[in-house]
PDB file of C-alpha atoms in Angstrom:
ATOM      1  CA  MET O   2       3.697 -11.388  11.637  1.00 38.00           C
ATOM      2  CA  GLN O   3       1.249 -13.932  10.320  1.00 41.00           C
ATOM      3  CA  SER O   4       3.439 -15.940   7.961  1.00 41.00           C
ATOM      4  CA  GLN O   5       4.290 -19.224   9.649  1.00 39.00           C
ATOM      5  CA  ASP O   6       3.026 -21.511   6.892  1.00 45.00           C
ATOM      6  CA  PRO O   7       6.114 -23.334   5.524  1.00 38.00           C
ATOM      7  CA  LYS O   8       4.451 -23.697   2.128  1.00 40.00           C
ATOM      8  CA  ILE O   9       5.054 -20.043   1.363  1.00 49.00           C
ATOM      9  CA  THR O  10       8.823 -20.585   1.218  1.00 48.00           C
ATOM     10  CA  ASN O  11       8.872 -23.433  -1.306  1.00 57.00           C
ATOM     11  CA  THR O  12      10.228 -21.140  -4.036  1.00 71.00           C
ATOM     12  CA  PHE O  13      13.256 -19.002  -3.238  1.00 80.00           C
ATOM     13  CA  ASN O  14      13.845 -17.190  -6.504  1.00 91.00           C
ATOM     14  CA  LYS O  15      10.830 -14.890  -6.652  1.00 95.00           C
ATOM     15  CA  THR O  16      10.970 -11.272  -7.704  1.00 97.00           C
ATOM     16  CA  ALA O  17       8.831  -9.104  -5.431  1.00 98.00           C
ATOM     17  CA  LEU O  18       7.435  -5.602  -5.795  1.00 98.00           C
ATOM     18  CA  ILE O  19       6.596  -3.669  -2.639  1.00 98.00           C
ATOM     19  CA  ALA O  20       4.686  -0.379  -2.705  1.00 98.00           C
ATOM     20  CA  GLU O  21       5.020   1.776   0.401  1.00 95.00           C
ATOM     21  CA  GLY O  22       2.081   3.841   1.688  1.00 91.00           C
ATOM     22  CA  GLY O  23       2.090   7.570   2.335  1.00 88.00           C
ATOM     23  CA  GLY O  24      -1.331   8.985   1.494  1.00 89.00           C
ATOM     24  CA  GLN O  25      -1.195  11.497  -1.338  1.00 90.00           C
ATOM     25  CA  ARG O  26       2.557  10.921  -1.625  1.00 93.00           C
ATOM     26  CA  GLY O  27       1.493   7.710  -3.336  1.00 95.00           C
ATOM     27  CA  ILE O  28       1.167   9.775  -6.502  1.00 96.00           C
ATOM     28  CA  PHE O  29       4.934   9.257  -6.909  1.00 97.00           C
ATOM     29  CA  THR O  30       4.325   5.497  -6.906  1.00 98.00           C
ATOM     30  CA  ALA O  31       1.511   6.022  -9.403  1.00 97.00           C
ATOM     31  CA  GLY O  32       4.006   7.715 -11.724  1.00 97.00           C
ATOM     32  CA  VAL O  33       6.528   4.873 -11.418  1.00 98.00           C
ATOM     33  CA  LEU O  34       3.896   2.238 -12.178  1.00 98.00           C
ATOM     34  CA  ASP O  35       2.382   4.227 -15.041  1.00 98.00           C
ATOM     35  CA  ALA O  36       5.831   4.424 -16.642  1.00 97.00           C
ATOM     36  CA  TRP O  37       6.101   0.653 -16.367  1.00 98.00           C
ATOM     37  CA  LEU O  38       2.640   0.183 -17.850  1.00 97.00           C
ATOM     38  CA  GLU O  39       3.728   2.323 -20.775  1.00 96.00           C
ATOM     39  CA  HIS O  40       6.657  -0.069 -21.267  1.00 95.00           C
ATOM     40  CA  GLU O  41       4.512  -3.166 -20.618  1.00 95.00           C
ATOM     41  CA  TYR O  42       6.934  -4.025 -17.820  1.00 96.00           C
ATOM     42  CA  ASP O  43       5.808  -6.511 -15.177  1.00 97.00           C
ATOM     43  CA  PRO O  44       8.384  -9.198 -14.288  1.00 96.00           C
ATOM     44  CA  PHE O  45       7.148  -9.741 -10.712  1.00 97.00           C
ATOM     45  CA  ASP O  46       6.035 -12.920  -8.948  1.00 97.00           C
ATOM     46  CA  LEU O  47       4.880 -11.360  -5.685  1.00 97.00           C
ATOM     47  CA  PHE O  48       3.254  -8.019  -4.907  1.00 98.00           C
ATOM     48  CA  ILE O  49       2.863  -6.524  -1.424  1.00 98.00           C
ATOM     49  CA  GLY O  50       1.064  -3.237  -0.949  1.00 97.00           C
ATOM     50  CA  THR O  51       0.607  -1.159   2.179  1.00 95.00           C
ATOM     51  CA  SER O  52      -2.168   1.434   2.423  1.00 92.00           C
ATOM     52  CA  ALA O  53      -1.998   3.692  -0.661  1.00 93.00           C
ATOM     53  CA  GLY O  54       0.564   1.255  -2.033  1.00 96.00           C
ATOM     54  CA  SER O  55      -2.048  -1.510  -2.169  1.00 96.00           C
ATOM     55  CA  GLN O  56      -4.329   0.759  -4.202  1.00 95.00           C
ATOM     56  CA  ASN O  57      -1.493   1.588  -6.587  1.00 97.00           C
ATOM     57  CA  LEU O  58      -0.632  -2.075  -7.106  1.00 98.00           C
ATOM     58  CA  THR O  59      -4.267  -2.908  -7.816  1.00 97.00           C
ATOM     59  CA  SER O  60      -4.564  -0.288 -10.552  1.00 97.00           C
ATOM     60  CA  TYR O  61      -1.209  -1.468 -11.939  1.00 98.00           C
ATOM     61  CA  LEU O  62      -2.477  -5.044 -12.155  1.00 97.00           C
ATOM     62  CA  ALA O  63      -5.708  -3.712 -13.663  1.00 96.00           C
ATOM     63  CA  ARG O  64      -3.537  -2.083 -16.383  1.00 98.00           C
ATOM     64  CA  GLN O  65      -5.323   1.228 -15.747  1.00 97.00           C
ATOM     65  CA  LYS O  66      -2.630   3.725 -16.606  1.00 96.00           C
ATOM     66  CA  GLY O  67      -3.408   7.108 -15.062  1.00 95.00           C
ATOM     67  CA  TYR O  68      -6.110   5.723 -12.764  1.00 93.00           C
ATOM     68  CA  ALA O  69      -4.298   6.183  -9.427  1.00 94.00           C
ATOM     69  CA  LYS O  70      -3.144   9.664 -10.437  1.00 94.00           C
ATOM     70  CA  ARG O  71      -6.728  10.635 -11.254  1.00 92.00           C
ATOM     71  CA  LEU O  72      -8.084   9.421  -7.921  1.00 92.00           C
ATOM     72  CA  ILE O  73      -5.350  11.039  -5.851  1.00 92.00           C
ATOM     73  CA  ARG O  74      -5.653  14.373  -7.651  1.00 90.00           C
ATOM     74  CA  GLY O  75      -9.450  14.197  -7.677  1.00 87.00           C
ATOM     75  CA  LEU O  76     -11.087  12.200  -4.902  1.00 82.00           C
ATOM     76  CA  SER O  77      -8.414  12.595  -2.215  1.00 84.00           C
ATOM     77  CA  ARG O  78      -8.559  16.379  -2.606  1.00 78.00           C
ATOM     78  CA  HIS O  79     -12.361  16.575  -2.561  1.00 79.00           C
ATOM     79  CA  LYS O  80     -13.836  18.396   0.438  1.00 77.00           C
ATOM     80  CA  ARG O  81     -16.010  15.363   1.163  1.00 70.00           C
ATOM     81  CA  PHE O  82     -12.970  13.116   1.668  1.00 71.00           C
ATOM     82  CA  PHE O  83     -11.140  14.966   4.449  1.00 74.00           C
ATOM     83  CA  GLN O  84     -12.796  17.125   7.104  1.00 67.00           C
ATOM     84  CA  LEU O  85     -11.066  17.487  10.459  1.00 61.00           C
ATOM     85  CA  GLY O  86     -14.235  18.844  12.074  1.00 57.00           C
ATOM     86  CA  ARG O  87     -16.109  15.572  11.551  1.00 63.00           C
ATOM     87  CA  GLY O  88     -14.019  14.015  14.299  1.00 57.00           C
ATOM     88  CA  LEU O  89     -15.611  16.350  16.838  1.00 53.00           C
ATOM     89  CA  VAL O  90     -19.025  14.795  16.210  1.00 54.00           C
ATOM     90  CA  GLY O  91     -17.872  11.184  16.225  1.00 60.00           C
ATOM     91  CA  LYS O  92     -17.592  10.705  12.465  1.00 66.00           C
ATOM     92  CA  HIS O  93     -14.709   9.659  10.238  1.00 70.00           C
ATOM     93  CA  ILE O  94     -12.291  12.511   9.539  1.00 76.00           C
ATOM     94  CA  VAL O  95     -11.257  10.705   6.367  1.00 78.00           C
ATOM     95  CA  ASP O  96     -14.337   9.272   4.644  1.00 82.00           C
ATOM     96  CA  LEU O  97     -13.011   6.075   3.101  1.00 87.00           C
ATOM     97  CA  ASP O  98     -16.561   4.779   2.644  1.00 83.00           C
ATOM     98  CA  TRP O  99     -17.368   7.656   0.292  1.00 83.00           C
ATOM     99  CA  TYR O 100     -13.980   7.324  -1.432  1.00 84.00           C
ATOM    100  CA  PHE O 101     -14.329   3.621  -2.209  1.00 85.00           C
ATOM    101  CA  ASP O 102     -18.025   3.942  -3.105  1.00 85.00           C
ATOM    102  CA  LYS O 103     -16.871   6.369  -5.788  1.00 88.00           C
ATOM    103  CA  THR O 104     -14.683   3.626  -7.269  1.00 88.00           C
ATOM    104  CA  THR O 105     -17.844   1.706  -8.143  1.00 89.00           C
ATOM    105  CA  GLU O 106     -19.017   4.429 -10.526  1.00 88.00           C
ATOM    106  CA  VAL O 107     -18.568   3.773 -14.223  1.00 83.00           C
ATOM    107  CA  ASN O 108     -16.062   6.555 -14.850  1.00 87.00           C
ATOM    108  CA  ARG O 109     -14.022   5.649 -11.757  1.00 90.00           C
ATOM    109  CA  ALA O 110     -14.402   1.872 -11.710  1.00 91.00           C
ATOM    110  CA  LEU O 111     -11.446  -0.291 -10.798  1.00 91.00           C
ATOM    111  CA  ASP O 112     -11.128  -3.099 -13.334  1.00 93.00           C
ATOM    112  CA  PHE O 113     -10.889  -6.024 -10.903  1.00 93.00           C
ATOM    113  CA  THR O 114     -11.544  -8.517 -13.702  1.00 93.00           C
ATOM    114  CA  THR O 115      -8.411  -7.461 -15.554  1.00 95.00           C
ATOM    115  CA  ALA O 116      -6.451  -7.231 -12.292  1.00 95.00           C
ATOM    116  CA  LYS O 117      -7.360 -10.807 -11.404  1.00 94.00           C
ATOM    117  CA  ALA O 118      -6.510 -12.034 -14.910  1.00 94.00           C
ATOM    118  CA  SER O 119      -3.144 -10.273 -15.068  1.00 96.00           C
ATOM    119  CA  LEU O 120      -2.273 -11.509 -11.573  1.00 95.00           C
ATOM    120  CA  GLY O 121      -2.870 -15.084 -12.690  1.00 94.00           C
ATOM    121  CA  GLU O 122      -1.007 -17.569 -10.503  1.00 93.00           C
ATOM    122  CA  ARG O 123       1.090 -14.847  -8.951  1.00 96.00           C
ATOM    123  CA  GLU O 124       0.368 -13.459  -5.497  1.00 95.00           C
ATOM    124  CA  LEU O 125      -0.879 -10.085  -4.308  1.00 96.00           C
ATOM    125  CA  LEU O 126      -0.789  -9.402  -0.577  1.00 95.00           C
ATOM    126  CA  ILE O 127      -2.631  -6.454   0.932  1.00 95.00           C
ATOM    127  CA  THR O 128      -1.394  -5.551   4.400  1.00 94.00           C
ATOM    128  CA  ALA O 129      -3.705  -4.747   7.292  1.00 93.00           C
ATOM    129  CA  THR O 130      -3.204  -4.374  11.034  1.00 91.00           C
ATOM    130  CA  ASN O 131      -5.568  -6.200  13.382  1.00 90.00           C
ATOM    131  CA  ALA O 132      -6.849  -3.661  15.908  1.00 86.00           C
ATOM    132  CA  ARG O 133      -7.096  -6.327  18.626  1.00 85.00           C
ATOM    133  CA  ASP O 134      -3.710  -8.024  18.481  1.00 85.00           C
ATOM    134  CA  ARG O 135      -1.901  -5.241  16.554  1.00 86.00           C
ATOM    135  CA  LYS O 136      -0.264  -7.799  14.287  1.00 89.00           C
ATOM    136  CA  ALA O 137       0.299  -7.462  10.565  1.00 91.00           C
ATOM    137  CA  TYR O 138      -1.845  -9.646   8.313  1.00 90.00           C
ATOM    138  CA  PHE O 139      -1.066 -10.192   4.648  1.00 92.00           C
ATOM    139  CA  LEU O 140      -4.364 -10.811   2.922  1.00 90.00           C
ATOM    140  CA  SER O 141      -4.923 -11.986  -0.633  1.00 89.00           C
ATOM    141  CA  PRO O 142      -8.038 -10.937  -2.519  1.00 88.00           C
ATOM    142  CA  THR O 143      -9.714 -14.126  -3.682  1.00 78.00           C
ATOM    143  CA  GLY O 144     -12.552 -12.637  -5.673  1.00 70.00           C
ATOM    144  CA  GLU O 145     -13.461  -9.476  -7.505  1.00 66.00           C
ATOM    145  CA  GLY O 146     -15.225  -6.269  -6.633  1.00 80.00           C
ATOM    146  CA  GLN O 147     -16.406  -5.694  -3.114  1.00 83.00           C
ATOM    147  CA  GLN O 148     -14.131  -8.142  -1.267  1.00 87.00           C
ATOM    148  CA  TRP O 149     -10.999  -6.717  -2.915  1.00 92.00           C
ATOM    149  CA  ARG O 150     -12.272  -3.180  -2.321  1.00 91.00           C
ATOM    150  CA  GLU O 151     -12.832  -3.841   1.390  1.00 90.00           C
ATOM    151  CA  LEU O 152      -9.278  -5.121   1.781  1.00 92.00           C
ATOM    152  CA  LEU O 153      -7.985  -1.923   0.168  1.00 94.00           C
ATOM    153  CA  LYS O 154     -10.123   0.108   2.562  1.00 92.00           C
ATOM    154  CA  ALA O 155      -8.841  -1.797   5.599  1.00 92.00           C
ATOM    155  CA  SER O 156      -5.238  -1.350   4.472  1.00 93.00           C
ATOM    156  CA  SER O 157      -5.815   2.423   4.259  1.00 91.00           C
ATOM    157  CA  ALA O 158      -7.798   2.981   7.478  1.00 89.00           C
ATOM    158  CA  LEU O 159      -5.581   5.136   9.670  1.00 81.00           C
ATOM    159  CA  PRO O 160      -6.576   5.153  13.359  1.00 78.00           C
ATOM    160  CA  PHE O 161      -8.233   8.337  14.602  1.00 73.00           C
ATOM    161  CA  LEU O 162      -8.877   9.426  11.002  1.00 76.00           C
ATOM    162  CA  TYR O 163     -11.095   6.397  10.289  1.00 72.00           C
ATOM    163  CA  ARG O 164     -12.261   5.563  13.816  1.00 72.00           C
ATOM    164  CA  GLN O 165     -12.354   1.821  14.624  1.00 77.00           C
ATOM    165  CA  GLY O 166     -11.218   0.444  11.299  1.00 84.00           C
ATOM    166  CA  VAL O 167     -12.842  -1.958   8.837  1.00 88.00           C
ATOM    167  CA  LYS O 168     -14.665  -5.125   9.842  1.00 86.00           C
ATOM    168  CA  LEU O 169     -13.910  -7.922   7.393  1.00 81.00           C
ATOM    169  CA  THR O 170     -16.379 -10.485   8.784  1.00 66.00           C
ATOM    170  CA  PRO O 171     -18.241 -11.224   5.516  1.00 54.00           C
ATOM    171  CA  TRP O 172     -14.980 -12.151   3.814  1.00 52.00           C
ATOM    172  CA  LEU O 173     -13.026 -13.929   6.542  1.00 54.00           C
ATOM    173  CA  ASN O 174     -13.660 -17.398   5.142  1.00 47.00           C
ATOM    174  CA  ALA O 175     -12.571 -16.293   1.682  1.00 47.00           C
ATOM    175  CA  LEU O 176      -9.277 -14.772   2.762  1.00 51.00           C
ATOM    176  CA  ALA O 177      -5.898 -16.355   2.168  1.00 45.00           C
ATOM    177  CA  ALA O 178      -5.317 -19.598   4.043  1.00 40.00           C
ATOM    178  CA  ASN O 179      -3.130 -19.397   7.144  1.00 42.00           C
ATOM    179  CA  GLU O 180      -3.388 -15.618   7.348  1.00 57.00           C
ATOM    180  CA  ILE O 181      -6.392 -15.474   9.675  1.00 57.00           C
ATOM    181  CA  ASP O 182      -6.886 -18.139  12.299  1.00 56.00           C
ATOM    182  CA  LYS O 183     -10.450 -19.222  11.634  1.00 52.00           C
ATOM    183  CA  THR O 184     -10.599 -20.963  15.042  1.00 50.00           C
ATOM    184  CA  ASP O 185     -10.039 -17.640  16.788  1.00 55.00           C
ATOM    185  CA  LEU O 186     -13.234 -16.858  18.681  1.00 46.00           C
ATOM    186  CA  HIS O 187     -12.576 -13.127  18.322  1.00 56.00           C
ATOM    187  CA  ALA O 188     -11.882 -13.151  14.583  1.00 55.00           C
ATOM    188  CA  GLU O 189     -15.403 -12.341  13.465  1.00 56.00           C
ATOM    189  CA  SER O 190     -15.522  -9.198  15.606  1.00 65.00           C
ATOM    190  CA  ASP O 191     -12.061  -7.919  14.690  1.00 83.00           C
ATOM    191  CA  PHE O 192     -11.466  -4.606  12.984  1.00 88.00           C
ATOM    192  CA  TYR O 193      -8.542  -3.992  10.653  1.00 91.00           C
ATOM    193  CA  LEU O 194      -6.543  -0.800  10.285  1.00 90.00           C
ATOM    194  CA  ASP O 195      -3.863   0.661   8.046  1.00 91.00           C
ATOM    195  CA  GLY O 196      -1.241  -1.938   7.179  1.00 90.00           C
ATOM    196  CA  GLY O 197       1.515   0.603   7.724  1.00 87.00           C
ATOM    197  CA  LEU O 198       1.017   0.469  11.489  1.00 88.00           C
ATOM    198  CA  ALA O 199       2.488  -3.039  11.799  1.00 90.00           C
ATOM    199  CA  ALA O 200       4.079  -3.576   8.364  1.00 92.00           C
ATOM    200  CA  PRO O 201       5.074  -0.172   6.966  1.00 90.00           C
ATOM    201  CA  LEU O 202       7.763  -1.593   4.691  1.00 93.00           C
ATOM    202  CA  PRO O 203       7.254  -5.372   4.429  1.00 96.00           C
ATOM    203  CA  VAL O 204      10.617  -6.298   2.931  1.00 97.00           C
ATOM    204  CA  ARG O 205      11.289  -9.083   5.437  1.00 96.00           C
ATOM    205  CA  GLU O 206       7.882 -10.572   4.652  1.00 96.00           C
ATOM    206  CA  ALA O 207       8.761 -10.695   0.959  1.00 97.00           C
ATOM    207  CA  TYR O 208      12.054 -12.385   1.811  1.00 97.00           C
ATOM    208  CA  HIS O 209      10.353 -14.981   4.036  1.00 95.00           C
ATOM    209  CA  ARG O 210       7.958 -15.739   1.171  1.00 95.00           C
ATOM    210  CA  GLY O 211      10.822 -16.619  -1.124  1.00 96.00           C
ATOM    211  CA  ALA O 212      11.696 -13.327  -2.820  1.00 97.00           C
ATOM    212  CA  ARG O 213      15.378 -13.000  -3.619  1.00 97.00           C
ATOM    213  CA  LYS O 214      15.060  -9.857  -5.680  1.00 97.00           C
ATOM    214  CA  ILE O 215      12.928  -7.222  -3.968  1.00 98.00           C
ATOM    215  CA  VAL O 216      12.030  -3.906  -5.594  1.00 98.00           C
ATOM    216  CA  VAL O 217      10.635  -1.303  -3.186  1.00 98.00           C
ATOM    217  CA  ILE O 218       8.947   1.894  -4.338  1.00 98.00           C
ATOM    218  CA  ARG O 219       9.470   4.431  -1.553  1.00 96.00           C
ATOM    219  CA  THR O 220       7.500   7.601  -0.816  1.00 93.00           C
ATOM    220  CA  VAL O 221      10.094   9.205   1.453  1.00 88.00           C
ATOM    221  CA  ASP O 222      13.464  10.839   0.904  1.00 81.00           C
ATOM    222  CA  GLN O 223      16.468   8.626   0.187  1.00 80.00           C
ATOM    223  CA  ASN O 224      18.247   9.763   3.361  1.00 73.00           C
ATOM    224  CA  PHE O 225      15.183   9.106   5.482  1.00 67.00           C
ATOM    225  CA  GLN O 226      15.995   7.101   8.604  1.00 54.00           C
ATOM    226  CA  ALA O 227      13.160   7.968  10.983  1.00 52.00           C
ATOM    227  CA  GLN O 228       9.398   7.987  11.115  1.00 49.00           C
ATOM    228  CA  SER O 229       7.450   8.156   7.856  1.00 52.00           C
ATOM    229  CA  ALA O 230       5.814  11.310   6.553  1.00 53.00           C
ATOM    230  CA  TRP O 231       2.277  10.491   7.594  1.00 54.00           C
ATOM    231  CA  VAL O 232       3.299   9.811  11.212  1.00 60.00           C
ATOM    232  CA  ASN O 233       4.208  13.456  11.818  1.00 61.00           C
ATOM    233  CA  LYS O 234       0.965  14.591  10.233  1.00 61.00           C
ATOM    234  CA  LEU O 235      -1.174  12.189  12.232  1.00 61.00           C
ATOM    235  CA  LYS O 236       0.602  13.042  15.479  1.00 62.00           C
ATOM    236  CA  ALA O 237      -0.203  16.691  14.863  1.00 63.00           C
ATOM    237  CA  PHE O 238      -3.896  15.865  14.375  1.00 61.00           C
ATOM    238  CA  VAL O 239      -4.067  13.693  17.486  1.00 60.00           C
ATOM    239  CA  CYS O 240      -2.176  16.068  19.763  1.00 59.00           C
ATOM    240  CA  ALA O 241      -4.215  19.052  18.598  1.00 59.00           C
ATOM    241  CA  SER O 242      -7.454  17.257  19.445  1.00 56.00           C
ATOM    242  CA  GLY O 243      -6.270  15.703  22.700  1.00 55.00           C
ATOM    243  CA  TYR O 244      -7.942  12.521  21.479  1.00 54.00           C
ATOM    244  CA  CYS O 245      -7.193   8.838  21.642  1.00 56.00           C
ATOM    245  CA  PRO O 246      -3.892   8.024  23.419  1.00 56.00           C
ATOM    246  CA  LYS O 247      -4.258   4.552  21.858  1.00 62.00           C
ATOM    247  CA  THR O 248      -3.538   6.151  18.499  1.00 63.00           C
ATOM    248  CA  LEU O 249      -0.182   7.344  19.789  1.00 65.00           C
ATOM    249  CA  ASP O 250       0.550   3.755  20.850  1.00 69.00           C
ATOM    250  CA  TYR O 251      -0.084   2.657  17.276  1.00 72.00           C
ATOM    251  CA  LEU O 252       2.317   5.286  16.008  1.00 73.00           C
ATOM    252  CA  LEU O 253       5.039   4.172  18.400  1.00 75.00           C
ATOM    253  CA  GLN O 254       4.531   0.622  17.133  1.00 79.00           C
ATOM    254  CA  HIS O 255       4.777   1.904  13.567  1.00 80.00           C
ATOM    255  CA  GLU O 256       8.050   3.693  14.275  1.00 82.00           C
ATOM    256  CA  GLN O 257       9.616   0.564  15.773  1.00 85.00           C
ATOM    257  CA  ALA O 258       8.412  -1.580  12.864  1.00 88.00           C
ATOM    258  CA  TYR O 259       9.825   0.947  10.405  1.00 88.00           C
ATOM    259  CA  GLU O 260      13.201   0.992  12.132  1.00 89.00           C
ATOM    260  CA  ASP O 261      13.298  -2.820  12.090  1.00 92.00           C
ATOM    261  CA  GLU O 262      12.654  -2.900   8.338  1.00 93.00           C
ATOM    262  CA  LEU O 263      15.265  -0.219   7.654  1.00 92.00           C
ATOM    263  CA  ALA O 264      17.790  -2.266   9.614  1.00 93.00           C
ATOM    264  CA  PHE O 265      16.950  -5.329   7.491  1.00 95.00           C
ATOM    265  CA  ILE O 266      17.371  -3.314   4.287  1.00 95.00           C
ATOM    266  CA  ALA O 267      20.700  -1.905   5.494  1.00 93.00           C
ATOM    267  CA  ASN O 268      22.039  -5.372   6.374  1.00 95.00           C
ATOM    268  CA  PRO O 269      20.128  -7.925   4.287  1.00 96.00           C
ATOM    269  CA  PRO O 270      20.932 -11.640   3.975  1.00 96.00           C
ATOM    270  CA  LYS O 271      23.594 -12.368   1.372  1.00 95.00           C
ATOM    271  CA  ASP O 272      21.192 -14.192  -0.934  1.00 95.00           C
ATOM    272  CA  VAL O 273      18.837 -11.261  -1.567  1.00 96.00           C
ATOM    273  CA  GLU O 274      19.045  -8.166  -3.768  1.00 96.00           C
ATOM    274  CA  ILE O 275      17.019  -5.188  -2.527  1.00 97.00           C
ATOM    275  CA  ILE O 276      16.458  -2.277  -4.897  1.00 97.00           C
ATOM    276  CA  GLN O 277      14.830   0.897  -3.604  1.00 96.00           C
ATOM    277  CA  ILE O 278      13.261   3.411  -5.952  1.00 97.00           C
ATOM    278  CA  PHE O 279      13.285   6.988  -4.665  1.00 95.00           C
ATOM    279  CA  ALA O 280      12.448  10.319  -6.236  1.00 94.00           C
ATOM    280  CA  LYS O 281      15.563  12.169  -7.394  1.00 91.00           C
ATOM    281  CA  GLN O 282      14.242  15.270  -5.659  1.00 92.00           C
ATOM    282  CA  LYS O 283      12.393  15.740  -2.394  1.00 91.00           C
ATOM    283  CA  LEU O 284       8.677  15.077  -2.809  1.00 92.00           C
ATOM    284  CA  SER O 285       6.392  18.066  -2.309  1.00 92.00           C
ATOM    285  CA  SER O 286       3.139  16.232  -1.588  1.00 92.00           C
ATOM    286  CA  LYS O 287       1.965  15.274   1.888  1.00 87.00           C
ATOM    287  CA  LEU O 288      -0.215  12.701   3.580  1.00 84.00           C
ATOM    288  CA  LEU O 289      -3.237  14.958   3.046  1.00 83.00           C
ATOM    289  CA  GLY O 290      -3.812  18.512   1.893  1.00 85.00           C
ATOM    290  CA  SER O 291      -1.391  18.571  -1.034  1.00 87.00           C
ATOM    291  CA  SER O 292      -1.813  21.166  -3.749  1.00 92.00           C
ATOM    292  CA  THR O 293      -2.564  20.243  -7.339  1.00 93.00           C
ATOM    293  CA  SER O 294       0.808  21.603  -8.433  1.00 95.00           C
ATOM    294  CA  ASP O 295       2.641  19.524  -5.809  1.00 95.00           C
ATOM    295  CA  LEU O 296       0.829  16.381  -6.888  1.00 96.00           C
ATOM    296  CA  ARG O 297       1.505  17.082 -10.564  1.00 96.00           C
ATOM    297  CA  ARG O 298       5.208  17.592  -9.821  1.00 97.00           C
ATOM    298  CA  ASP O 299       5.555  14.405  -7.785  1.00 96.00           C
ATOM    299  CA  TYR O 300       3.743  12.342 -10.408  1.00 97.00           C
ATOM    300  CA  LYS O 301       6.271  13.547 -12.988  1.00 97.00           C
ATOM    301  CA  LEU O 302       9.086  12.576 -10.617  1.00 97.00           C
ATOM    302  CA  GLY O 303       7.513   9.120 -10.463  1.00 97.00           C
ATOM    303  CA  LEU O 304       7.433   8.861 -14.242  1.00 97.00           C
ATOM    304  CA  LEU O 305      11.104   9.825 -14.388  1.00 97.00           C
ATOM    305  CA  ALA O 306      12.039   7.277 -11.721  1.00 96.00           C
ATOM    306  CA  GLY O 307      10.030   4.534 -13.418  1.00 97.00           C
ATOM    307  CA  ASN O 308      11.582   5.215 -16.792  1.00 96.00           C
ATOM    308  CA  SER O 309      15.084   5.402 -15.297  1.00 95.00           C
ATOM    309  CA  TYR O 310      14.656   2.071 -13.554  1.00 96.00           C
ATOM    310  CA  PHE O 311      13.347   0.441 -16.723  1.00 94.00           C
ATOM    311  CA  THR O 312      16.288   1.782 -18.742  1.00 92.00           C
ATOM    312  CA  GLU O 313      18.728   0.419 -16.161  1.00 91.00           C
ATOM    313  CA  GLN O 314      17.107  -3.015 -16.342  1.00 87.00           C
ATOM    314  CA  TYR O 315      16.860  -3.099 -20.156  1.00 80.00           C
ATOM    315  CA  PRO O 316      19.420  -0.638 -21.543  1.00 78.00           C
ATOM    316  CA  ALA O 317      19.419  -2.179 -25.036  1.00 60.00           C
ATOM    317  CA  THR O 318      15.793  -3.227 -25.264  1.00 55.00           C
ATOM    318  CA  ASN O 319      12.997  -1.575 -27.169  1.00 50.00           C
ATOM    319  CA  PRO O 320      10.547  -0.962 -24.300  1.00 47.00           C
ATOM    320  CA  HIS O 321       7.556  -1.898 -26.394  1.00 44.00           C
ATOM    321  CA  THR O 322       8.876  -5.393 -26.973  1.00 39.00           C
ATOM    322  CA  VAL O 323       8.968  -6.360 -23.293  1.00 41.00           C
ATOM    323  CA  ALA O 324       6.180  -8.814 -22.503  1.00 39.00           C
ATOM    324  CA  VAL O 325       3.872  -8.371 -19.546  1.00 41.00           C
ATOM    325  CA  ALA O 326       3.945 -11.349 -17.202  1.00 39.00           C
ATOM    326  CA  ASN O 327       0.723 -13.312 -16.952  1.00 34.00           C
TER     327      ASN O 327
END
């Protein structure tokens, strides 16, 4: 993983928040974060988001309560977003270009100005997988608007569903120092794919960057010890089409990376506290194709989990008196 810079480990008492991906299952994460926004709860120093998790963290930092829920229940269920037949004619099965273009419209605009202000001196890392070297990159948005939006798109670009991936050439020089080797002759032609392929659950990355309390919002069942939900769905798509053996290679890489992270969580270093937030019931939503009722149910489970976690952290505190970190 691209995190060799010793400067990132100068502080060893950070509190990190990690948001797992999972497509439409991210509506559970949206519920957790909306509950925290209601309580004005944000004690974190470091944020790491993978795929849908990076979108959820951005709307959380933007203080847009209900935003992620609205997009998942609206845009991700729109017939324009997901069409399996488009793959047969060489187009994107999942139209992320259309999806993120919609977030520029007034009634769907992400408030990057507020997100940048609330982030302040803290750090947000958006994970992406380089299609050439298959390594995980942890990229920090340095501006507002289109650059941030393109990083979110890259982090969400599943292979096969979004063809080659996202080319970040216009923003390479603005990305976080030491994450992309600017002397690499191939860098300008690289494409970036879903961060979950190489860093599905970047707990070790948070630890290496100095986090000693790590809160992880999960989008799988608590007893889950195998491949993540979207892997089964994507395998079904790929095998049904007979397309792109390289995609299966990515999924094998993902499974190994996931197992490595689960092993770290099960046996962490003694100086770190890892807290995982799961739904109290099995989630009903899927990677794609979830019903409105399933999404509504899982969002409510997220609200319950977010409120429960807050109560555990501040059992005797009036939630409306907790200050938001700046």
